[in-house]
XYZ file of N, CA and C in Angstrom:
207
model
N 51.638 -3.928 -175.947
C 52.524 -4.884 -176.341
C 53.770 -4.130 -176.612
N 54.864 -4.881 -176.079
C 56.203 -4.354 -176.189
C 57.119 -5.473 -176.444
N 58.100 -5.343 -177.223
C 59.270 -6.311 -177.192
C 60.477 -5.558 -177.411
N 61.535 -6.180 -176.932
C 62.780 -5.824 -177.214
C 63.741 -6.635 -177.884
N 64.365 -6.073 -179.050
C 65.142 -6.934 -179.857
C 66.471 -6.211 -180.287
N 67.600 -6.902 -180.273
C 68.793 -6.433 -180.591
C 68.865 -6.085 -182.230
N 69.753 -5.398 -182.694
C 69.782 -5.258 -184.153
C 70.184 -6.574 -184.690
N 71.055 -7.365 -184.112
C 71.153 -8.698 -184.574
C 70.074 -9.669 -184.858
N 69.131 -9.422 -183.659
C 68.094 -10.247 -183.906
C 67.161 -9.830 -185.032
N 66.993 -8.657 -185.090
C 66.220 -8.019 -186.241
C 66.690 -8.357 -187.601
N 68.100 -8.408 -187.767
C 68.725 -8.761 -189.143
C 68.513 -10.370 -189.370
N 68.178 -11.011 -188.205
C 68.221 -12.362 -188.392
C 66.561 -12.739 -188.789
N 65.673 -11.970 -188.736
C 64.361 -12.235 -188.900
C 64.153 -12.664 -190.366
N 63.293 -13.677 -190.627
C 62.998 -14.190 -191.971
C 61.631 -14.082 -192.295
N 61.424 -14.198 -193.533
C 59.887 -14.245 -193.948
C 59.225 -15.418 -193.092
N 58.124 -15.184 -192.370
C 57.334 -15.962 -191.487
C 57.911 -16.099 -190.063
N 59.028 -15.101 -189.695
C 59.276 -15.134 -188.320
C 58.147 -14.418 -187.382
N 58.149 -14.637 -186.345
C 57.050 -14.230 -185.296
C 57.762 -13.547 -184.275
N 57.030 -12.220 -184.220
C 57.587 -11.244 -183.172
C 56.247 -11.036 -182.210
N 56.260 -11.481 -180.999
C 54.979 -11.435 -180.203
C 54.916 -9.958 -179.632
N 53.802 -9.340 -179.821
C 53.602 -7.799 -179.481
C 52.498 -7.775 -178.709
N 51.452 -8.677 -178.484
C 50.399 -8.523 -177.710
C 49.196 -7.424 -178.124
N 49.273 -6.928 -179.464
C 48.597 -6.065 -179.882
C 47.749 -6.736 -180.911
N 46.473 -6.080 -181.246
C 45.465 -6.506 -182.176
C 45.428 -5.864 -183.465
N 44.753 -6.179 -184.475
C 44.639 -5.427 -185.663
C 44.002 -4.132 -185.462
N 44.331 -3.122 -185.892
C 43.650 -1.845 -185.665
C 44.274 -0.897 -184.617
N 45.084 -1.704 -183.686
C 45.881 -1.029 -182.533
C 47.008 -0.223 -183.256
N 47.252 0.970 -182.542
C 48.396 1.830 -183.061
C 49.637 1.339 -182.061
N 50.832 1.305 -182.665
C 52.094 1.156 -181.990
C 53.137 2.115 -182.276
N 54.060 2.183 -181.361
C 55.240 3.077 -181.538
C 56.224 2.276 -181.925
N 57.082 2.607 -182.793
C 58.258 2.070 -183.334
C 59.543 2.739 -182.824
N 60.338 1.947 -181.983
C 61.575 2.543 -181.510
C 62.701 2.007 -181.838
N 63.723 2.681 -181.912
C 65.168 2.373 -182.163
C 66.018 2.945 -181.045
N 66.886 1.983 -180.343
C 67.619 2.401 -179.277
C 66.891 3.344 -178.416
N 65.763 2.819 -177.928
C 64.846 3.737 -177.003
C 64.430 4.982 -177.448
N 64.538 5.227 -178.862
C 64.021 6.656 -179.375
C 62.854 6.211 -180.189
N 61.788 7.167 -179.945
C 60.630 6.894 -180.843
C 60.955 7.452 -182.438
N 60.987 6.516 -183.405
C 61.243 6.985 -184.544
C 59.923 7.011 -185.650
N 59.068 6.239 -185.105
C 57.833 6.046 -186.049
C 56.608 5.626 -185.165
N 55.377 5.876 -186.021
C 54.162 5.326 -185.412
C 53.573 4.519 -186.391
N 52.680 3.575 -186.071
C 52.131 2.681 -187.078
C 50.922 2.067 -186.573
N 50.257 1.317 -187.401
C 49.034 0.596 -187.122
C 49.223 -0.878 -187.419
N 48.732 -1.773 -186.433
C 48.805 -3.193 -186.741
C 47.789 -3.509 -187.629
N 48.158 -4.350 -188.749
C 47.194 -4.717 -189.827
C 47.402 -6.261 -190.013
N 46.334 -6.691 -190.686
C 46.434 -8.205 -191.102
C 46.399 -8.082 -192.691
N 47.513 -8.623 -193.253
C 47.766 -8.651 -194.696
C 48.074 -10.252 -195.097
N 47.295 -10.689 -195.989
C 47.472 -12.087 -196.252
C 47.480 -12.880 -195.179
N 46.523 -12.884 -194.289
C 46.438 -13.693 -193.106
C 47.664 -13.475 -192.052
N 48.535 -12.516 -192.214
C 49.678 -12.178 -191.307
C 49.564 -10.853 -190.767
N 49.855 -10.700 -189.494
C 50.110 -9.299 -188.757
C 51.274 -8.682 -189.508
N 51.127 -7.340 -189.416
C 52.084 -6.512 -190.091
C 51.803 -5.068 -189.323
N 52.782 -4.193 -189.272
C 52.858 -2.832 -189.057
C 52.904 -1.844 -190.233
N 51.908 -0.980 -190.520
C 51.784 0.092 -191.561
C 52.435 1.160 -190.947
N 53.547 1.745 -191.296
C 54.169 2.878 -190.766
C 53.321 3.982 -191.296
N 52.555 4.759 -190.328
C 51.758 5.912 -190.561
C 52.376 7.469 -190.466
N 53.542 7.485 -189.547
C 54.376 8.527 -189.467
C 55.636 8.207 -189.079
N 56.607 9.017 -189.707
C 57.887 9.078 -189.186
C 58.241 10.453 -188.422
N 58.783 9.984 -187.293
C 58.865 11.158 -186.354
C 60.209 11.797 -186.754
N 60.177 13.189 -186.795
C 61.358 14.002 -187.133
C 62.491 13.828 -186.293
N 63.767 13.997 -186.539
C 64.737 13.962 -185.635
C 64.618 14.785 -184.464
N 64.053 15.932 -184.673
C 63.875 17.113 -183.763
C 62.966 16.379 -182.573
N 61.896 15.695 -183.071
C 60.853 15.213 -182.052
C 61.032 13.927 -181.494
N 62.234 13.279 -181.939
C 62.590 11.842 -181.344
C 62.824 12.054 -179.761
N 62.125 11.152 -179.058
C 62.245 11.163 -177.625
C 62.857 9.808 -177.130
N 63.795 10.200 -176.088
C 64.236 8.815 -175.299
C 63.097 8.459 -174.548
N 62.702 7.146 -174.608
C 61.651 6.578 -173.860
C 62.030 5.600 -172.934
N 63.455 5.495 -172.500
C 63.886 4.392 -171.755
C 63.510 4.776 -170.340
N 63.220 5.878 -169.960
C 62.780 6.260 -168.474
C 64.107 6.637 -167.804
N 65.230 6.654 -168.520
C 66.577 6.750 -167.802
C 67.515 7.778 -168.135
């Protein structure tokens, strides 16, 4: 599951907003900012809602451009 959002779209998210990712609870996901890997996390269900628990912050030296270009 992957989605692309602008910073403006992210800033407009409110409690109850839905972001479709196509992942299930227990799946691991990469968190990217400007096509750079910044964190890794696990999809969880908390209070009947999906969320991502950040498990690892990637150091600036390890951040990769994953845009493919």
